[in-house]
Short mmCIF file of C-alpha atoms in Angstrom, two decimals:
data_model
loop_
_atom_site.label_atom_id
_atom_site.label_comp_id
_atom_site.label_asym_id
_atom_site.label_seq_id
_atom_site.Cartn_x
_atom_site.Cartn_y
_atom_site.Cartn_z
CA MET A 3 66.42 49.75 128.86
CA PRO A 4 65.60 49.37 132.39
CA PRO A 5 62.77 46.81 133.40
CA ARG A 6 59.33 48.97 132.47
CA HIS A 7 57.83 48.39 136.04
CA TRP A 8 55.84 51.45 135.81
CA GLN A 9 54.12 50.50 132.73
CA TRP A 10 53.21 46.67 133.99
CA ARG A 11 52.03 48.23 137.42
CA GLU A 12 49.78 50.89 134.71
CA ARG A 13 49.01 47.28 133.18
CA GLN A 14 47.92 45.72 136.76
CA ARG A 15 45.69 48.65 137.89
CA SER A 16 43.64 49.11 134.67
CA SER A 17 43.29 44.78 134.36
CA SER A 18 42.29 44.14 138.42
CA PRO A 19 38.89 44.18 139.83
CA ARG A 20 38.33 46.85 142.60
CA VAL A 21 37.89 45.51 145.83
CA PRO A 22 35.58 47.14 148.78
CA PRO A 23 36.92 48.08 152.12
CA PRO A 24 36.00 45.24 154.78
CA ALA A 25 32.37 45.38 156.23
CA ALA A 26 33.60 45.07 160.00
CA PRO A 27 37.06 45.16 161.35
CA GLY A 28 39.22 42.08 161.24
CA PRO A 29 42.89 41.54 159.52
CA THR A 30 43.96 43.62 157.38
CA PRO A 31 44.36 42.17 154.07
CA PRO A 32 47.93 42.09 152.30
CA PRO A 33 48.72 44.81 150.22
CA ARG A 34 47.99 44.24 146.50
CA ARG A 35 51.32 45.37 145.66
CA ALA A 36 52.28 41.98 147.17
CA ALA A 37 49.70 39.49 145.80
CA ARG A 38 51.23 41.13 142.46
CA ARG A 39 54.35 40.11 143.43
CA ARG A 40 53.48 36.35 144.14
CA THR A 41 52.43 36.07 140.70
CA ARG A 42 55.02 37.92 138.93
CA PRO A 43 57.63 35.31 137.11
CA ARG A 44 60.88 34.65 139.08
CA ILE A 45 64.07 33.52 137.95
CA GLY A 46 66.44 32.15 140.77
CA THR A 47 70.53 31.82 140.44
CA ILE A 48 72.89 29.15 142.34
CA LEU A 49 75.99 30.64 141.78
CA PRO A 50 79.22 31.05 143.42
CA LEU A 51 79.08 34.02 145.50
CA THR A 52 81.91 33.20 147.76
CA GLY A 53 84.51 30.45 147.69
CA THR A 54 87.55 29.80 144.54
CA LEU A 55 84.71 30.11 142.35
CA SER A 56 83.44 33.48 143.15
CA TYR A 57 85.93 35.02 140.35
CA LEU A 58 82.94 33.13 137.67
CA ASN A 59 80.44 34.98 139.61
CA PRO A 60 80.74 38.66 137.69
CA PRO A 61 80.09 37.17 134.21
CA ALA A 62 77.64 34.69 134.96
CA GLU A 63 75.60 37.50 137.13
CA SER A 64 75.66 39.60 134.09
CA GLY A 65 74.66 37.50 131.63
CA VAL A 66 71.72 36.32 133.85
CA GLY A 67 70.72 40.09 134.61
CA LEU A 68 71.02 41.22 130.95
CA ALA A 69 68.52 38.71 129.87
CA VAL A 70 66.41 39.24 132.47
CA GLU A 71 66.41 43.31 131.45
CA ASP A 72 65.85 42.18 127.53
CA ILE A 73 62.88 39.91 128.54
CA ASN A 74 61.45 43.10 130.14
CA ALA A 75 61.94 45.48 127.88
CA ALA A 76 60.22 42.99 125.39
CA GLY A 77 57.19 42.72 127.67
CA GLY A 78 58.46 40.56 129.65
CA VAL A 79 56.51 36.59 130.20
CA LEU A 80 53.01 36.66 129.60
CA ASP A 81 52.53 40.22 130.25
CA LYS A 82 54.32 40.53 133.49
CA ASP A 83 58.05 41.86 134.30
CA VAL A 84 60.26 38.54 135.73
CA SER A 85 62.52 39.37 138.51
CA ILE A 86 65.78 37.75 139.93
CA ASP A 87 65.06 35.95 143.18
CA PRO A 88 65.86 34.16 144.97
CA ALA A 89 69.74 34.90 144.19
CA THR A 90 71.62 32.03 146.07
CA ASP A 91 75.21 31.22 146.99
CA SER A 92 76.43 28.18 145.57
CA GLY A 93 79.70 28.09 147.17
CA ASP A 94 82.48 25.60 145.66
CA SER A 95 82.97 21.72 146.27
CA ASN A 96 85.04 22.62 149.51
CA ASP A 97 82.12 23.13 151.46
CA MET A 98 78.86 21.24 150.02
CA THR A 99 77.28 22.73 152.85
CA VAL A 100 76.72 26.00 151.17
CA SER A 101 75.07 24.60 148.13
CA SER A 102 73.14 22.24 150.02
CA SER A 103 71.35 25.21 152.14
CA ALA A 104 71.44 27.41 148.10
CA ALA A 105 69.00 24.40 146.83
CA THR A 106 66.81 24.47 149.79
CA LYS A 107 65.99 28.05 149.54
CA LEU A 108 65.22 27.70 145.89
CA VAL A 109 62.47 24.70 146.31
CA ASN A 110 60.76 26.62 149.61
CA ALA A 111 60.87 29.41 146.85
CA LYS A 112 59.13 27.55 144.97
CA VAL A 113 61.03 29.14 141.66
CA PRO A 114 60.70 26.82 137.95
CA VAL A 115 63.80 27.86 137.21
CA ALA A 116 67.29 27.98 138.79
CA ILE A 117 70.50 29.49 136.58
CA GLY A 118 73.58 27.91 137.92
CA ALA A 119 75.61 26.04 139.14
CA GLU A 120 79.05 27.02 138.24
CA SER A 121 80.77 23.84 139.23
CA SER A 122 79.80 20.57 137.67
CA SER A 123 80.71 18.75 141.65
CA VAL A 124 78.25 21.09 143.12
CA THR A 125 75.60 20.59 140.44
CA LEU A 126 75.81 16.93 141.36
CA ASN A 127 75.26 18.16 144.87
CA VAL A 128 72.54 19.90 144.30
CA ILE A 129 70.96 18.60 141.11
CA ASP A 130 68.40 15.50 142.91
CA GLN A 131 66.97 18.09 145.12
CA LEU A 132 65.95 21.05 142.71
CA THR A 133 64.99 18.10 139.64
CA SER A 134 62.53 15.90 142.02
CA ASN A 135 61.03 19.27 143.05
CA CYS A 136 60.18 19.77 139.18
CA ILE A 137 62.60 22.99 139.17
CA VAL A 138 64.44 23.29 135.79
CA GLU A 139 68.32 23.82 136.27
CA ILE A 140 70.55 25.47 133.77
CA SER A 141 73.74 24.98 133.66
CA PRO A 142 75.98 27.59 131.45
CA ALA A 143 79.41 26.41 132.71
CA ASN A 144 78.49 22.52 133.80
CA THR A 145 81.07 20.22 131.96
CA ALA A 146 81.33 16.78 133.51
CA THR A 147 80.33 13.90 130.74
CA SER A 148 78.33 11.91 133.93
CA LEU A 149 75.79 14.84 133.73
CA SER A 150 74.81 14.37 130.02
CA GLY A 151 70.87 12.94 130.11
CA TYR A 152 71.28 13.16 134.22
CA SER A 153 67.44 14.35 134.54
CA SER A 154 64.72 15.92 131.83
CA TYR A 155 64.60 19.10 133.98
CA TYR A 156 68.04 19.37 133.63
CA TYR A 157 69.97 21.25 131.08
CA ARG A 158 73.29 23.13 130.04
CA THR A 159 74.74 25.80 127.56
CA ALA A 160 78.23 24.51 127.89
CA PRO A 161 79.14 21.10 126.03
CA PRO A 162 80.33 18.33 127.87
CA ASP A 163 84.38 17.60 128.66
CA SER A 164 84.13 15.43 125.12
CA VAL A 165 84.33 18.96 123.05
CA GLN A 166 86.79 20.83 125.28
CA GLY A 167 89.08 17.96 125.96
CA SER A 168 89.19 16.94 122.56
CA ALA A 169 90.12 20.80 121.64
CA LEU A 170 92.53 21.41 124.36
CA GLY A 171 94.39 17.92 123.65
CA GLN A 172 94.74 18.95 120.07
CA LEU A 173 95.82 22.63 120.97
CA VAL A 174 98.91 20.62 122.54
CA THR A 175 99.81 18.38 120.32
CA GLY A 176 99.50 20.56 117.41
CA ASP A 177 101.96 23.16 119.01
CA GLY A 178 104.27 19.96 118.82
CA ASN A 179 104.28 18.80 122.27
CA ALA A 180 105.11 15.24 122.27
CA LYS A 181 105.43 14.18 126.43
CA VAL A 182 102.43 16.45 128.64
CA ALA A 183 102.32 16.77 132.27
CA PHE A 184 99.30 17.40 134.27
CA LEU A 185 98.78 19.25 137.58
CA VAL A 186 94.81 18.53 138.59
CA PHE A 187 93.13 18.51 141.40
CA ASN A 188 90.59 15.45 142.35
CA ASP A 189 87.77 17.27 141.40
CA THR A 190 84.68 15.76 139.18
CA TYR A 191 85.47 18.53 136.73
CA GLY A 192 89.27 18.60 136.91
CA THR A 193 89.51 14.77 136.34
CA GLY A 194 86.74 14.23 133.71
CA LEU A 195 88.24 16.71 131.43
CA ARG A 196 91.80 15.33 132.20
CA ASP A 197 90.55 12.14 131.11
CA THR A 198 88.99 13.47 127.61
CA VAL A 199 92.02 15.74 127.02
CA GLN A 200 94.94 12.83 127.77
CA LYS A 201 92.59 10.58 125.43
CA ALA A 202 92.96 12.92 122.63
CA ILE A 203 96.71 13.77 123.27
CA GLU A 204 97.47 9.92 123.20
CA ALA A 205 94.91 10.08 119.85
CA SER A 206 97.50 12.11 117.93
CA GLY A 207 101.00 10.43 119.21
CA GLY A 208 101.46 11.96 122.26
CA GLN A 209 102.04 10.74 125.68
CA VAL A 210 100.93 11.35 129.37
CA VAL A 211 104.09 11.42 131.65
CA TYR A 212 102.84 12.67 135.06
CA GLY A 213 99.45 13.33 136.53
CA GLY A 214 97.76 10.74 133.77
CA LYS A 215 94.80 8.79 134.60
CA GLY A 216 95.28 5.95 137.27
CA LYS A 217 98.40 7.23 138.79
CA GLY A 218 96.99 8.82 141.90
CA GLN A 219 98.66 11.91 141.43
CA GLU A 220 96.00 14.35 141.77
CA PHE A 221 95.93 16.72 144.36
CA PRO A 222 92.77 17.61 146.46
CA PRO A 223 90.54 20.75 146.15
CA GLY A 224 91.98 23.81 148.02
CA GLN A 225 95.01 22.53 148.27
CA THR A 226 97.79 25.92 148.39
CA THR A 227 101.42 24.45 147.78
CA PHE A 228 102.87 22.91 145.00
CA SER A 229 106.13 22.66 145.42
CA SER A 230 106.51 18.80 145.59
CA GLU A 231 103.76 18.07 142.73
CA VAL A 232 105.83 21.22 140.25
CA THR A 233 109.09 19.40 141.32
CA ALA A 234 107.31 16.02 140.47
CA ALA A 235 106.38 17.25 137.21
CA LEU A 236 109.39 18.57 135.84
CA ALA A 237 111.28 15.93 136.96
CA THR A 238 109.55 13.82 133.73
CA LYS A 239 110.93 16.66 131.25
CA PRO A 240 107.60 17.33 129.63
CA ASP A 241 107.08 19.71 126.30
CA ALA A 242 103.86 20.82 128.15
CA ILE A 243 102.28 21.66 131.27
CA VAL A 244 98.45 20.98 131.09
CA VAL A 245 96.91 22.88 134.74
CA LEU A 246 93.44 21.64 135.55
CA ALA A 247 92.26 23.88 138.68
CA PHE A 248 90.04 26.61 139.62
CA ASP A 249 91.70 29.24 142.71
CA GLU A 250 94.46 26.52 143.03
CA THR A 251 96.23 28.49 140.12
CA LYS A 252 97.07 31.38 141.63
CA SER A 253 99.77 29.08 143.90
CA ILE A 254 100.65 26.85 141.24
CA ILE A 255 101.52 29.49 138.35
CA PRO A 256 104.27 31.25 141.05
CA GLU A 257 105.68 28.02 141.73
CA LEU A 258 105.92 26.61 138.13
CA LYS A 259 107.51 30.17 137.43
CA SER A 260 110.30 29.90 140.72
CA GLN A 261 111.16 26.44 139.31
CA ASN A 262 112.06 27.97 135.68
CA ALA A 263 109.35 26.26 133.93
CA ASP A 264 108.71 27.24 130.42
CA MET A 265 105.62 29.38 130.97
CA ALA A 266 104.58 29.61 127.34
CA LYS A 267 104.16 25.57 127.24
CA ILE A 268 101.52 26.00 130.27
CA TYR A 269 98.07 24.97 129.12
CA MET A 270 94.66 25.47 131.01
CA SER A 271 91.12 25.43 130.47
CA ASP A 272 87.76 27.29 131.41
CA GLY A 273 88.18 26.79 135.15
CA ASN A 274 91.41 29.13 135.15
CA THR A 275 92.07 30.69 131.88
CA ALA A 276 90.94 33.95 133.36
CA ASP A 277 92.60 37.82 134.13
CA TYR A 278 95.44 37.46 136.52
CA SER A 279 96.70 41.05 136.13
CA LYS A 280 96.57 41.37 139.60
CA ASP A 281 97.85 38.36 140.80
CA PHE A 282 101.02 38.36 139.08
CA ASP A 283 103.77 39.71 138.01
CA LYS A 284 103.87 41.47 134.34
CA GLY A 285 104.75 38.93 132.05
CA THR A 286 104.65 35.77 134.52
CA LEU A 287 101.60 33.60 131.88
CA GLU A 288 102.79 35.36 128.60
CA GLY A 289 102.26 33.45 126.09
CA ALA A 290 100.43 30.13 128.22
CA GLN A 291 97.39 29.00 126.71
CA GLY A 292 94.06 28.26 127.61
CA THR A 293 90.41 27.34 126.22
CA ILE A 294 86.72 28.28 127.11
CA PRO A 295 83.60 26.77 125.69
CA GLY A 296 81.95 29.45 123.87
CA ALA A 297 82.14 32.00 121.26
CA SER A 298 83.89 35.09 122.20
CA PRO A 299 81.26 37.78 122.67
CA LYS A 300 81.11 40.56 120.68
CA ASP A 301 82.77 44.07 121.96
CA GLU A 302 78.70 45.07 121.70
CA LEU A 303 77.88 42.37 124.11
CA LYS A 304 80.51 43.04 126.27
CA GLN A 305 80.21 46.65 126.76
CA ARG A 306 76.65 45.66 127.72
CA LEU A 307 77.80 42.71 130.19
CA SER A 308 80.33 45.43 131.47
CA ASP A 309 77.87 48.64 131.97
CA TYR A 310 75.42 46.17 133.49
CA TYR A 311 78.08 44.76 136.52
CA GLN A 312 79.06 48.42 136.75
CA LYS A 313 75.64 49.72 137.12
CA THR A 314 75.03 46.34 140.21
CA ALA A 315 78.04 45.98 141.56
CA GLY A 316 79.94 49.52 141.20
CA LYS A 317 82.72 48.34 138.99
CA PRO A 318 83.22 47.30 135.30
CA LEU A 319 83.52 43.52 134.13
CA SER A 320 86.93 42.30 133.75
CA ASP A 321 86.04 38.47 132.52
CA TYR A 322 83.48 37.19 130.39
CA SER A 323 83.32 33.83 130.86
CA TYR A 324 79.64 32.40 130.09
CA ALA A 325 78.07 35.37 129.98
CA ALA A 326 76.83 34.85 126.79
CA ALA A 327 74.96 31.52 127.94
CA GLY A 328 71.16 31.92 128.44
CA THR A 329 59.64 27.46 127.40
CA ILE A 330 60.27 26.16 130.85
CA GLN A 331 61.00 22.29 130.93
CA LYS A 332 58.54 20.80 127.98
CA ASN A 333 59.73 23.87 125.59
CA MET A 334 63.48 23.76 126.37
CA ALA A 335 64.46 21.70 123.19
CA ALA A 336 61.73 23.54 120.99
CA VAL A 337 63.02 26.75 121.06
CA SER A 338 66.37 25.48 120.88
CA GLY A 339 66.01 24.60 117.48
CA ALA A 340 65.59 21.20 118.03
CA ASP A 341 62.79 20.82 115.70
CA GLY A 342 63.78 23.33 113.28
CA GLY A 343 62.48 26.74 113.11
CA THR A 344 63.09 30.50 112.11
CA GLU A 345 65.99 31.77 113.61
CA CYS A 346 66.09 34.09 115.72
CA THR A 347 68.66 35.76 117.58
CA THR A 348 66.82 37.50 120.17
CA PHE A 349 64.52 37.21 123.11
CA ALA A 350 62.20 40.20 121.45
CA ASP A 351 62.36 38.99 117.81
CA CYS A 352 61.57 34.99 119.03
CA LYS A 353 58.60 36.36 120.76
CA LYS A 354 57.61 38.03 118.02
CA LEU A 355 57.45 35.47 115.72
CA LEU A 356 55.93 32.67 118.52
CA ASP A 357 53.05 35.51 119.43
CA GLU A 358 52.72 34.80 115.50
CA GLY A 359 52.43 30.90 115.67
CA LYS A 360 55.56 30.23 114.14
CA ASP A 361 58.37 27.56 115.61
CA ILE A 362 61.79 29.59 116.32
CA HIS A 363 65.28 28.61 116.43
CA TYR A 364 66.84 30.84 119.37
CA THR A 365 70.64 31.48 118.35
CA GLY A 366 72.20 32.75 121.38
CA PRO A 367 75.32 34.44 121.60
CA SER A 368 77.24 31.56 122.91
CA GLY A 369 76.83 29.74 119.30
CA ILE A 370 75.55 25.88 120.93
CA GLY A 371 73.41 24.34 118.53
CA PRO A 372 69.88 23.03 119.37
CA PHE A 373 70.08 20.84 123.07
CA ASP A 374 69.93 17.08 121.90
CA SER A 375 68.03 13.71 123.54
CA LYS A 376 70.51 14.52 126.62
CA ASN A 377 69.69 17.95 126.83
CA ASP A 378 73.20 18.97 126.02
CA PRO A 379 74.02 21.17 123.36
CA SER A 380 74.50 19.47 119.84
CA SER A 381 77.48 21.29 118.75
CA ALA A 382 79.38 24.64 120.65
CA TYR A 383 82.34 26.60 119.61
CA ILE A 384 85.40 26.01 121.81
CA GLY A 385 87.51 29.83 122.19
CA ILE A 386 91.29 29.64 121.97
CA TYR A 387 93.27 32.64 124.30
CA LYS A 388 96.58 33.12 124.66
CA PHE A 389 98.04 35.21 127.83
CA ASP A 390 99.43 38.47 127.11
CA GLY A 391 102.17 40.56 128.61
CA ASP A 392 99.70 41.49 131.16
CA ASN A 393 98.62 38.32 132.57
CA LYS A 394 94.90 38.62 130.46
CA PRO A 395 93.64 36.35 128.39
CA VAL A 396 93.54 37.01 124.63
CA TYR A 397 90.96 35.32 122.31
CA GLN A 398 93.03 34.24 119.26
CA SER A 399 90.32 31.78 117.27
CA ALA A 400 87.58 28.86 117.70
CA ILE A 401 87.06 25.82 116.57
CA GLN A 402 83.13 24.41 116.67
CA GLY A 403 83.02 20.80 117.34
CA SER A 404 80.12 18.60 117.90
CA VAL A 405 78.76 16.73 120.98
CA SER A 406 79.46 13.01 120.78
CA LYS A 407 76.49 10.09 120.96
#
């Protein structure tokens, strides 16, 4: 249902006093419509419109847009429609000036809340700038453990690496792989997740034979050729290879294929478990597996997200990573159910309960538990995906893990 802008305008017309014309010539007062816009609740975004992470923008953008539509359809916030303004570009960790500029735009716009960033490294670059200006930053995708409890103005709906790392490590060893190699980029996200996956592998009796913590075998973000890294990793004769990267994956996978790696023994994470149907020959990734934090969106939600992106971008949505992630600072923990309350699953239902004076426990599509004392989700689902013959990740199952204290 589209936002009810006409209803909002009618409410403003009926409630605003008439302003008499100026008695003498002078500067023209600003239009009433502009004045209303300044008081309209706004949500800023800092999402990857460009760079190596731009493939993660469509589902995140659709998730935010659909949430705003639902909010406005239920009457908005304080009887005013919410708008997304400004929508800024976070870029990626290859050029931090992009995210710094975006944070400056958000601060200058005086938004109360900013959704993003997708990259932990990018968030670490802007979080002080945003939170010191009392802007609540809510990331749908950050996983770095260093962000746990970083600021009372920072929240995330993705669990820290300890949850996904444990699940991915157990997936690898559970498939009977004893010797594991890592191809990992030297980024906060990559090395942090590698460390927790390695811990889980070794706890299960496995061994890391290449790319492990302290070996200095990471590659820099943005690298495009991987012949030497793949050759070195395969020389250790691993049972499985874990690839932790972003867009670099599009160069790593063909190199693995050309060197006859067993593609069914390739494992990935949320940073690169994506649709590669337009990037690789059919069957290239068939049998490979990956993990993505969050419950798999239901078909009805997927259709709504795809319809939204079709409307705004002119094409259907092909990836739903972090699209299900969705009262400012002092009420964030309370509405998530940290203090108990009646469960509700939509903005409209939760708003009704609040209007009745009841405490709420919002349970969104992502399936996370209430925020804990570090503003992390107290529990989260990790989805397991397997690539099909078209190089698309297909949901298999999910496990729920608790965030360690």
